[in-house]
Amino acid sequence: MSAYRGRLAPSPTGLLHLGHARTFWTAQEWARAFGGALVLRNEDIDRERSKPEFVAAMYEDLRWIGLDWQEGPDVGGPFAPYSQSERYDLYSAAWKQLLSRGAIYPCRCSRKDLAQSASAPHDDEDGPIYPGTCRPMPGEHIQAASPKGMNWRFRVPDGEAISFVDAALGAQAFVAGRDFGDFVVWRRDDVPAYQLAVVVDDAAMRITEVVRGADLLRSTARQLLLYRALGLTPPAFYHCPLLLDEHGVRLAKRHDALSIRTMRENGATPCEVRGIWPRSGRAL
Ligand code: GLU
């Protein structure tokens, strides 16, 4: 087996749909093409939205479509546990590291405050760009024993261009402070945010290439800043173009008719489902 390590990182917050299946299938294609390993990580960090019945459905649907992973919650592996809900200590250590490096600060703004900051330009992925209300002065030292009770934001280097070459979509560049602002790494309800959890896990599980949907391109720029702040080496990235429905809207968990489960119940075979999306190309 080569050093290539890919991953499947589904969130059990609903049924998997065609778009997920396409991304995961692509991840498996590349892991196989490079003779590497595929890791399944259960991204159940959001305790309120994740449901045990979706975890079970997720494994079943992934297997049904023809996916096979070598490490994961159900098969084990050297980097266990593979469910984010069981990896809190790792995220908490990263929070401490970011705090000690002056990279993050507590934010007391409510959702309402943010919505009212009318002049803030809009970041279409996650609402308005944070206007910096709680951002401390440079050099101000923040001390805290734990992240509890507050949102914690990462201070982005305003004006810096974050660029990377995506293996599917080519050269990408986003400007910190313009394309995205100070983002949340730890939530008030004491849950690490997606951006932090995914970086900690991809690094800890030694993932060499992240294959995921193009809706996360801008998140990749944020995550590159986290890798740097944590002194970690980032993986390579391959962002799959998004699948659109008949109205040109990207598929989401609300598209029940396009869930793998519904298609299967309606008599589709795995082979028919896999035949729906265009084949991914790549020079190997
Ligand atoms: N768990 C995320 C999702 O289902 C994917 C995260 C990632 O691939 O980085 O949308």
XYZ file of C-alpha atoms and ligand atoms in Angstrom:
294
model
C 0.000 0.000 0.000
C 1.343 3.448 -0.892
C 1.522 6.416 1.468
C -1.670 7.851 -0.043
C -4.403 8.221 2.591
C -7.845 9.454 1.628
C -10.969 9.795 3.719
C -14.745 9.719 3.651
C -16.127 12.215 6.171
C -19.935 12.047 6.202
C -22.050 13.846 8.820
C -24.975 11.801 10.201
C -27.378 14.740 10.134
C -29.618 13.299 7.429
C -29.665 10.718 4.668
C -26.800 10.705 2.191
C -27.714 11.931 -1.258
C -26.377 11.533 -4.744
C -23.881 14.391 -4.297
C -22.283 12.691 -1.282
C -22.161 9.372 -3.095
C -20.380 10.977 -6.032
C -17.798 12.665 -3.803
C -17.157 9.499 -1.815
C -16.926 7.391 -4.928
C -14.333 9.810 -6.300
C -12.387 9.609 -3.027
C -12.341 5.824 -3.360
C -11.287 5.991 -7.015
C -8.239 8.102 -6.137
C -7.301 6.046 -3.093
C -7.392 2.941 -5.296
C -5.609 4.581 -8.222
C -2.762 5.590 -5.916
C -2.745 2.206 -4.160
C -3.523 3.846 -0.805
C -5.918 3.526 2.126
C -9.349 5.006 2.689
C -10.471 6.095 6.163
C -14.097 6.551 7.223
C -14.632 9.278 9.795
C -18.033 9.782 11.377
C -18.400 13.574 11.616
C -20.939 13.574 14.428
C -19.479 16.596 16.216
C -22.783 18.452 16.172
C -24.525 16.536 18.929
C -27.869 18.192 18.333
C -28.114 17.545 14.621
C -26.440 14.111 14.517
C -28.760 11.145 15.015
C -27.839 7.498 15.697
C -30.330 6.307 13.072
C -28.501 8.371 10.452
C -25.156 6.835 11.505
C -26.522 3.350 10.849
C -28.128 4.413 7.558
C -24.882 6.101 6.515
C -22.746 2.959 6.860
C -25.370 0.855 5.131
C -25.798 3.280 2.211
C -22.048 3.672 1.743
C -21.572 -0.098 1.588
C -24.546 -0.515 -0.709
C -23.155 1.947 -3.222
C -19.931 -0.101 -3.305
C -17.623 1.778 -0.948
C -15.048 0.005 1.112
C -12.794 1.569 3.736
C -9.834 0.121 5.571
C -10.098 2.177 8.788
C -13.134 3.570 10.561
C -15.511 3.404 13.519
C -16.773 -0.028 12.488
C -13.438 -1.573 11.485
C -10.983 0.186 13.833
C -7.471 1.223 12.929
C -4.401 2.904 14.416
C -5.979 6.359 14.704
C -9.136 5.270 16.594
C -11.553 6.549 17.720
C -12.945 7.548 14.332
C -16.124 9.293 15.535
C -15.657 12.979 16.189
C -17.860 12.857 19.283
C -15.140 10.718 20.904
C -12.211 12.945 19.953
C -12.962 15.978 22.113
C -9.578 15.895 23.901
C -7.684 16.318 20.642
C -9.768 19.354 19.668
C -9.416 20.798 23.127
C -5.595 20.475 22.912
C -5.686 22.343 19.588
C -7.848 25.093 21.138
C -5.220 25.490 23.897
C -2.438 25.693 21.354
C -4.268 28.347 19.320
C -4.933 30.324 22.496
C -1.311 30.182 23.625
C -0.242 31.456 20.192
C -2.634 34.408 20.333
C -4.486 33.116 17.250
C -8.020 33.088 18.705
C -10.221 35.246 20.909
C -13.576 34.929 22.694
C -16.572 36.528 21.008
C -19.699 37.618 22.839
C -21.673 38.731 19.796
C -25.054 37.093 19.361
C -26.455 35.993 16.039
C -28.733 39.037 16.209
C -25.769 41.412 16.703
C -24.135 39.943 13.616
C -27.269 40.169 11.496
C -27.579 43.824 12.521
C -24.065 44.749 11.482
C -25.595 45.901 8.222
C -22.411 47.242 6.683
C -20.703 43.856 6.867
C -20.292 42.443 3.352
C -21.870 39.085 2.839
C -19.939 35.877 2.839
C -22.410 33.639 1.010
C -21.290 30.426 2.706
C -21.757 31.413 6.326
C -23.540 34.699 6.683
C -22.020 38.151 7.091
C -18.280 38.644 7.478
C -17.553 39.180 11.152
C -17.107 42.936 11.717
C -14.430 42.449 14.385
C -16.427 43.761 17.356
C -14.701 41.502 19.923
C -11.312 41.344 18.182
C -8.639 42.256 20.736
C -5.879 44.766 20.051
C -2.752 43.163 18.579
C -0.497 41.954 21.374
C -3.337 41.836 23.918
C -2.927 38.608 25.853
C -6.008 36.472 26.427
C -6.111 33.896 29.183
C -8.744 31.223 29.703
C -8.769 27.796 31.280
C -11.363 26.374 28.910
C -13.377 27.495 25.874
C -16.709 26.965 27.698
C -19.524 29.476 27.440
C -18.272 31.550 24.535
C -17.727 31.472 20.815
C -14.030 31.569 19.942
C -12.886 33.108 16.681
C -9.723 32.769 14.666
C -8.132 36.112 13.822
C -7.519 36.072 10.069
C -4.571 37.975 8.551
C -6.535 40.753 6.826
C -5.508 41.283 3.227
C -3.404 38.137 2.912
C -4.077 36.046 -0.187
C -4.437 32.369 0.642
C -3.718 30.368 -2.466
C -3.550 26.688 -3.249
C -3.713 24.451 -6.284
C -6.762 22.231 -6.244
C -6.224 18.888 -7.990
C -9.623 19.133 -9.704
C -10.309 22.854 -10.055
C -6.821 24.329 -10.476
C -5.330 27.463 -8.903
C -7.449 29.064 -6.161
C -6.946 32.281 -4.208
C -9.015 33.852 -1.439
C -8.252 37.036 0.440
C -8.565 36.857 4.230
C -10.810 39.612 5.586
C -12.490 40.053 2.199
C -13.650 36.578 1.144
C -14.102 35.422 4.738
C -13.634 37.011 8.132
C -12.675 35.862 11.635
C -14.352 32.467 11.808
C -15.597 30.440 14.750
C -13.366 27.561 15.884
C -15.244 26.749 19.082
C -18.911 27.222 19.744
C -20.656 28.657 22.769
C -22.333 25.276 23.399
C -18.841 23.806 23.931
C -18.618 22.077 20.560
C -15.551 22.537 18.354
C -16.538 24.064 15.024
C -16.235 22.079 11.795
C -13.163 24.031 10.641
C -11.116 23.111 13.686
C -12.300 19.510 14.047
C -11.637 18.677 10.404
C -8.100 20.102 10.453
C -7.192 18.339 13.688
C -8.564 15.048 12.371
C -7.143 15.176 8.857
C -3.716 15.909 10.337
C -3.970 13.316 13.134
C -5.173 10.621 10.705
C -2.322 11.507 8.315
C -4.649 12.161 5.399
C -2.580 13.030 2.334
C -5.441 14.155 0.078
C -8.855 15.534 1.015
C -11.548 14.818 -1.574
C -14.769 16.754 -0.912
C -17.405 18.963 -2.511
C -16.585 22.296 -4.125
C -18.924 24.024 -1.640
C -16.020 23.770 0.815
C -13.427 25.575 -1.341
C -13.505 28.718 0.754
C -13.346 26.640 3.917
C -10.118 25.172 2.592
C -8.583 28.661 2.665
C -9.651 29.026 6.310
C -8.315 25.581 7.110
C -4.929 26.377 5.556
C -4.659 29.209 8.091
C -5.429 26.761 10.894
C -2.801 24.283 9.665
C -0.264 27.084 9.714
C -1.273 28.346 13.170
C -1.074 24.797 14.563
C 2.262 24.070 12.883
C 0.760 21.210 10.835
C 1.418 20.205 7.224
C -1.751 20.483 5.108
C -2.870 17.657 2.801
C -3.521 18.101 -0.931
C -7.094 18.956 -1.962
C -9.421 17.700 -4.673
C -12.802 19.474 -4.718
C -15.502 17.701 -6.731
C -17.777 19.938 -8.799
C -21.253 20.035 -7.221
C -24.214 18.131 -8.617
C -27.237 20.323 -9.350
C -30.917 19.434 -9.384
C -33.208 20.114 -12.347
C -33.580 23.770 -11.212
C -29.826 24.321 -11.051
C -29.823 24.253 -7.224
C -27.128 22.206 -5.534
C -28.203 18.986 -3.898
C -28.684 19.035 -0.130
C -30.088 16.695 2.476
C -33.530 18.239 1.939
C -33.652 16.662 -1.540
C -35.262 13.541 -0.223
C -35.991 12.084 -3.657
C -32.280 12.039 -4.428
C -31.235 10.323 -1.225
C -29.426 7.047 -1.824
C -32.030 5.389 0.376
C -34.990 6.581 -1.680
C -33.367 5.668 -4.971
C -32.644 2.211 -3.609
C -36.214 1.798 -2.321
C -37.431 2.819 -5.768
C -35.550 -0.089 -7.281
C -32.306 1.504 -8.532
C -29.198 -0.694 -8.456
C -25.835 0.630 -7.138
C -24.531 0.458 -10.696
C -27.403 2.610 -11.997
C -26.866 5.162 -9.225
C -23.136 5.339 -9.960
C -23.944 5.854 -13.647
C -25.801 9.127 -12.916
C -22.825 11.386 -12.264
C -20.193 12.291 -14.830
C -16.886 10.469 -14.508
C -14.080 12.387 -12.837
C -10.932 12.868 -14.860
C -7.399 13.113 -13.609
C -3.920 12.691 -14.998
C -2.233 10.155 -12.764
N -18.680 16.332 7.176
C -18.723 17.286 6.124
C -20.020 17.152 5.369
O -20.652 16.117 5.416
C -17.605 17.134 5.125
C -16.366 17.710 5.633
C -15.158 17.575 4.733
O -15.153 16.740 3.840
O -14.218 18.289 5.006
O -20.422 18.105 4.734
